[in-house]
XYZ file of C-alpha atoms in Angstrom:
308
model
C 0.000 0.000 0.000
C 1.310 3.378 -1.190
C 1.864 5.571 1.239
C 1.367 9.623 1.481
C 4.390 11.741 2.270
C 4.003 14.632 5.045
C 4.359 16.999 2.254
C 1.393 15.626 -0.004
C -0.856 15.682 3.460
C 0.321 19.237 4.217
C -0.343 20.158 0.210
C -4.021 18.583 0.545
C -4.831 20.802 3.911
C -3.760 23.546 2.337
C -6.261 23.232 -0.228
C -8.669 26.617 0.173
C -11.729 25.044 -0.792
C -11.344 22.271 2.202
C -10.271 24.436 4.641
C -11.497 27.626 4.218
C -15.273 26.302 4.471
C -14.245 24.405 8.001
C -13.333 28.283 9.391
C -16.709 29.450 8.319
C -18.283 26.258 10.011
C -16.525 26.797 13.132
C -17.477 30.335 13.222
C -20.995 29.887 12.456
C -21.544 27.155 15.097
C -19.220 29.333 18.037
C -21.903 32.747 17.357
C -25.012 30.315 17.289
C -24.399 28.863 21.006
C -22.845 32.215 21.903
C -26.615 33.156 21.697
C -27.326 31.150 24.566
C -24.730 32.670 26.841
C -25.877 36.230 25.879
C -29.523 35.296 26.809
C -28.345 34.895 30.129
C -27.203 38.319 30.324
C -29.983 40.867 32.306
C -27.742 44.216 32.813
C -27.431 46.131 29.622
C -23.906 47.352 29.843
C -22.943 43.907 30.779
C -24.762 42.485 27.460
C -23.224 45.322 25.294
C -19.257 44.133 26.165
C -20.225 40.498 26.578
C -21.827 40.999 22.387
C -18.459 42.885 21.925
C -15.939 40.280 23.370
C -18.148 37.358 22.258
C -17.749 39.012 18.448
C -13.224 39.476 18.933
C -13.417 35.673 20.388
C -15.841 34.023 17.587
C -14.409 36.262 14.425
C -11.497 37.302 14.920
C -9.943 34.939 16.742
C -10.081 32.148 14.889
C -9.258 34.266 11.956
C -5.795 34.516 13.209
C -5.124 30.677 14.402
C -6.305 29.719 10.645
C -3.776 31.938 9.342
C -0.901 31.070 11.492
C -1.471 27.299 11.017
C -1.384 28.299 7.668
C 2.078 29.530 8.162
C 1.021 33.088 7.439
C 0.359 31.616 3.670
C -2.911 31.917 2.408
C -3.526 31.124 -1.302
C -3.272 34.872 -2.006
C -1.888 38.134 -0.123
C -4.840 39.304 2.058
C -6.160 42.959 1.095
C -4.611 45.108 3.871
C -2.991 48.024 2.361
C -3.927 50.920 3.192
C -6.699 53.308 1.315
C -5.738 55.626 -0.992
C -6.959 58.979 -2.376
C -8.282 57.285 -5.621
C -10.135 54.791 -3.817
C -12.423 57.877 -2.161
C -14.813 57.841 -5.607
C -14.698 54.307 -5.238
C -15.966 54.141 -2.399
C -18.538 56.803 -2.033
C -20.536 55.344 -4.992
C -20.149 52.129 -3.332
C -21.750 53.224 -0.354
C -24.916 54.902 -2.593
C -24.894 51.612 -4.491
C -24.960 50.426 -1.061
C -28.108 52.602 0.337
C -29.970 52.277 -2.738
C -29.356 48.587 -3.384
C -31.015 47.838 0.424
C -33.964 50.095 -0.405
C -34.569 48.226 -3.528
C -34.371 44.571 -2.205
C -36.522 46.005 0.750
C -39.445 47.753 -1.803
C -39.159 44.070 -4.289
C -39.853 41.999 -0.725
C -43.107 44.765 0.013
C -44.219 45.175 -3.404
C -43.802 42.033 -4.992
C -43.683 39.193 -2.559
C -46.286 41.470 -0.183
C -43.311 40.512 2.638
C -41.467 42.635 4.797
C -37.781 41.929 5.246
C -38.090 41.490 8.957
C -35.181 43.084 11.840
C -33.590 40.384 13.640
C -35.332 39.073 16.619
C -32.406 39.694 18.750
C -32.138 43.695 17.848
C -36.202 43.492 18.483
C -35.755 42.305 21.835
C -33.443 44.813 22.190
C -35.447 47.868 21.078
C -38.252 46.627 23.364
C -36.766 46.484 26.433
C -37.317 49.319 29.400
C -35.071 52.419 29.145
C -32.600 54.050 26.510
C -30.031 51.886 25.139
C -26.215 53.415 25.777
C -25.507 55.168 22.374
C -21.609 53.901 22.458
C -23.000 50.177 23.600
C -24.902 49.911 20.757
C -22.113 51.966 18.559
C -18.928 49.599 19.691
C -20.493 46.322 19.664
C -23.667 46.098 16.773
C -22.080 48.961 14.624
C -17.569 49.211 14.581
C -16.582 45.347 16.018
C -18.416 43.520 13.717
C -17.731 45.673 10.549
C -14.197 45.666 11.255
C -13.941 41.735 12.486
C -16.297 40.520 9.980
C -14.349 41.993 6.912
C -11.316 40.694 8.319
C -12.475 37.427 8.346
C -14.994 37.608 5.213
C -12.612 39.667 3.022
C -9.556 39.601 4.494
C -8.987 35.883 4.846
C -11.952 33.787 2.977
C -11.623 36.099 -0.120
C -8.310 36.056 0.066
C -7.816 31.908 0.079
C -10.976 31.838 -2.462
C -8.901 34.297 -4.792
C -6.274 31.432 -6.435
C -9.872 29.693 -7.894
C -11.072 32.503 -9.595
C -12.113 36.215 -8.638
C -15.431 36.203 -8.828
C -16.107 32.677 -7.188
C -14.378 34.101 -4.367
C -16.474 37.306 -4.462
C -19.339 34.938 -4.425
C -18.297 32.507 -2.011
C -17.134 34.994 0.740
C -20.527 36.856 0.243
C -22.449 33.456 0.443
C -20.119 32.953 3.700
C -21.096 36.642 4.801
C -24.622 35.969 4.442
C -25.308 32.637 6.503
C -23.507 34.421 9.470
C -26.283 36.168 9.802
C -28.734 32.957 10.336
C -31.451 34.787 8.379
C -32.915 33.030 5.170
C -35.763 35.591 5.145
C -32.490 38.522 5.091
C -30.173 36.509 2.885
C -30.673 38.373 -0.117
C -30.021 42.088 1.674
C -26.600 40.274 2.969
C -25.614 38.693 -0.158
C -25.935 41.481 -1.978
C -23.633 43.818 0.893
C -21.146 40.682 0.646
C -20.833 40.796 -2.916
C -20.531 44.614 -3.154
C -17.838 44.610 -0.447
C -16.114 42.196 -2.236
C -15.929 43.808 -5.623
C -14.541 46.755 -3.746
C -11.867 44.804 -2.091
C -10.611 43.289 -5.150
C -10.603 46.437 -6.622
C -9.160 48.725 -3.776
C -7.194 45.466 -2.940
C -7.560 47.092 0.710
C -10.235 45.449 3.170
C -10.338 49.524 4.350
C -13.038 50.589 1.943
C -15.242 47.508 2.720
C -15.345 48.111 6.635
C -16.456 51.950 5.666
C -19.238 50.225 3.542
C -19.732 48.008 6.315
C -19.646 50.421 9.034
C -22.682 52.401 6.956
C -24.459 49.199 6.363
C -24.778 48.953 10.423
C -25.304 51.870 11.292
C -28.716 51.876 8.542
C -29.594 48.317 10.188
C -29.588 49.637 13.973
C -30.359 53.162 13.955
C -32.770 53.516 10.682
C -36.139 52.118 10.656
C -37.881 49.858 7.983
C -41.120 51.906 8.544
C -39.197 54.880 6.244
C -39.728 52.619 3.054
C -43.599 52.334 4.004
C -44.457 55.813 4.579
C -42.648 56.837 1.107
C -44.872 54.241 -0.515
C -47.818 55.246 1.026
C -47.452 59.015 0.329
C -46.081 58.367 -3.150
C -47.504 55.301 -4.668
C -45.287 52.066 -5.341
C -44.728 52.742 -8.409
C -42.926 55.990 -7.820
C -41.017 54.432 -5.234
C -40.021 51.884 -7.383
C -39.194 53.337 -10.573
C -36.906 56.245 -8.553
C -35.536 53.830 -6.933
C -34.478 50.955 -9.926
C -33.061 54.785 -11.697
C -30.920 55.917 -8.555
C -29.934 52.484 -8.531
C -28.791 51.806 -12.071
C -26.777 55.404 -12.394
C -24.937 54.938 -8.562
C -24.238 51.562 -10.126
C -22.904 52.539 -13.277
C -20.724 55.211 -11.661
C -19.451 52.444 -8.995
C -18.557 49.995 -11.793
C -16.529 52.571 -13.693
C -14.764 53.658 -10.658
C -13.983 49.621 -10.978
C -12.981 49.870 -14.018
C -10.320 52.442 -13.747
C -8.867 50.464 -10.883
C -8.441 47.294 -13.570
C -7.096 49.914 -16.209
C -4.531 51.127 -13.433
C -3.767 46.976 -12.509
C -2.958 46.545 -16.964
C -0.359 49.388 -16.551
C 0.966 48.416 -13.049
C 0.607 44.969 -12.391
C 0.090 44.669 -8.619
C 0.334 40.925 -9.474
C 3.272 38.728 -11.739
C 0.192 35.810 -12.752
C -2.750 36.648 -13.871
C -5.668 35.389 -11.898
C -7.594 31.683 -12.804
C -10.702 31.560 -14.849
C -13.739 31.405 -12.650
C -15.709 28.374 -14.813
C -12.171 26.390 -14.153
C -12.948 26.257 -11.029
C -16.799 26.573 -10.357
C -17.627 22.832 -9.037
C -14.010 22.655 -6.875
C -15.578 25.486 -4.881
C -19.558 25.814 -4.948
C -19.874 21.597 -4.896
C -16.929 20.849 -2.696
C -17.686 18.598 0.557
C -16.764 21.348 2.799
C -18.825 23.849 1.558
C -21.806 21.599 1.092
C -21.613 20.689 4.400
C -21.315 24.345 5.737
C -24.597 24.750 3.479
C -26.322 21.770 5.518
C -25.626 23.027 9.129
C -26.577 26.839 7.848
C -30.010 25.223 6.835
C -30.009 23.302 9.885
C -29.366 26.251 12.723
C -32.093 28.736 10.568
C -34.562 25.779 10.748
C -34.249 25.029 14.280
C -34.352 28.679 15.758
């Protein structure tokens, strides 16, 4: 019987498609029993930092022990140079495409599917309970950590080991990834579409920086904006007015995003930030959408959402 070297073992774990799917898995299953230990929290300032530490333990943490196991290797660099001054267009129209694109999927759930894209039960509870909530509780730990730990881990680390099969698989996969974090299937399409949008921008800042702004004013709309905004617009306006400004503020913040995107790739063809260029995406499709690890990340997602 042939047997496997150490290196071929070590070659096989290093595979981003097997293990990058186990980090998400770990990380999903750590913040949905962390639930259980926040439940038991009654004092408001205590539930504020235990939300905050539970958020640097679950996310970032284990962001860091997967890369130094990896021997500070990933498949790719990760995206952590700093923003620059061009990036500033970039990312402004990112963050209308941003606003607009979360109005849009909100009206299409009213309008269409007569459904309401619902606020998480646990920011509910929140908002009903006796007093004011502390404005920096709520700002540290549901607004900065998790924009700035997520990223790190969604776009700094899964995008990054997702980039050597293809750029927009791992645009797709990371934003898939981004979205079950959030144990929502009702919500999944407002987080997929953040996920992807942050990581276009990442791949074409090739800084996580502009993604965590993005992310930071994705947060801040979830927590301190209400959903009843979209209803009285329809109601004094009509849904079709609503709608049709809407798909047009959408299409031109979109076409001024992607050609802020484009002059980033036109700037990569003069200066090569990279020796290779990067794999085709259809080369790679099944290894990373049908591969055991992510299929079994799929099943427990479907399994936690089901049982809550």
């Amino acid at each position: 019987m042939e047997r496997i070297s150490s290196t071929e073992k070590t070659a096989k774990w290093n595979r981003p498609h097997l293990t990058a799917p186990l980090l998400v898995l770990f990380v999903l299953a750590a913040m949905h029993f962390s639930r259980f230990l926040l439940a038991g929290t009654e004092n408001v300032t205590d539930l504020f930092l235990s939300i905050s530490l539970v958020q640097i333990l679950v996310l970032l943490v284990p962001c860091m022990l997967y890369y130094l196991l990896k021997k500070r290797k990933l498949a790719t660099p990760m995206p952590v140079s700093p923003m620059k001054v061009r990036h500033i267009a970039l990312t402004a129209f990112g963050g209308c495409v941003l606003i607009v694109g979360n109005l849009l999927i909100k009206f299409i759930y009213r309008a269409v599917a007569e459904q309401a894209v619902s606020t998480p039960a646990f920011f509910e509870g929140l908002s009903a309970g006796e007093g004011e909530l502390p404005f920096a509780g709520v700002l540290l730990s549901m607004v900065i950590i998790p924009a700035v730990c997520e990223e790190l881990l969604f776009r700094g680390v899964i995008l990054a080991e997702y980039r050597s099969l293809g750029q927009a698989n791992a645009v797709v996969i990371s934003a898939v990834c981004f979205a079950m974090l959030h144990f929502s299937v009702t919500n999944f399409p407002v987080y997929l579409f953040v996920g992807v949008l942050l990581g276009v921008i990442t791949l074409a800042s090739r800084s996580v920086i502009p993604a965590m702004l993005l992310h930071l004013l994705s947060n801040t709309l979830s927590v301190f904006t209400s959903d009843q905004f979209l209803n009285i617009i329809m109601q004094k306006n009509g849904a079709f007015f609503v709608g049709f400004l809407l798909a047009m503020l959408f299409g031109a913040s979109l076409f001024l995003f992607l050609y802020c995107v484009e002059l980033q790739y036109l700037r990569f063809a003069q200066e090569p930030p990279e020796q290779s260029l990067p794999p085709k995406n259809r080369t790679h499709f099944w290894k990373v959408f049908l591969s055991p690890a992510f299929l079994v990340l799929t099943a427990v997602f479907f399994l936690i959402t089901a049982i809550q």
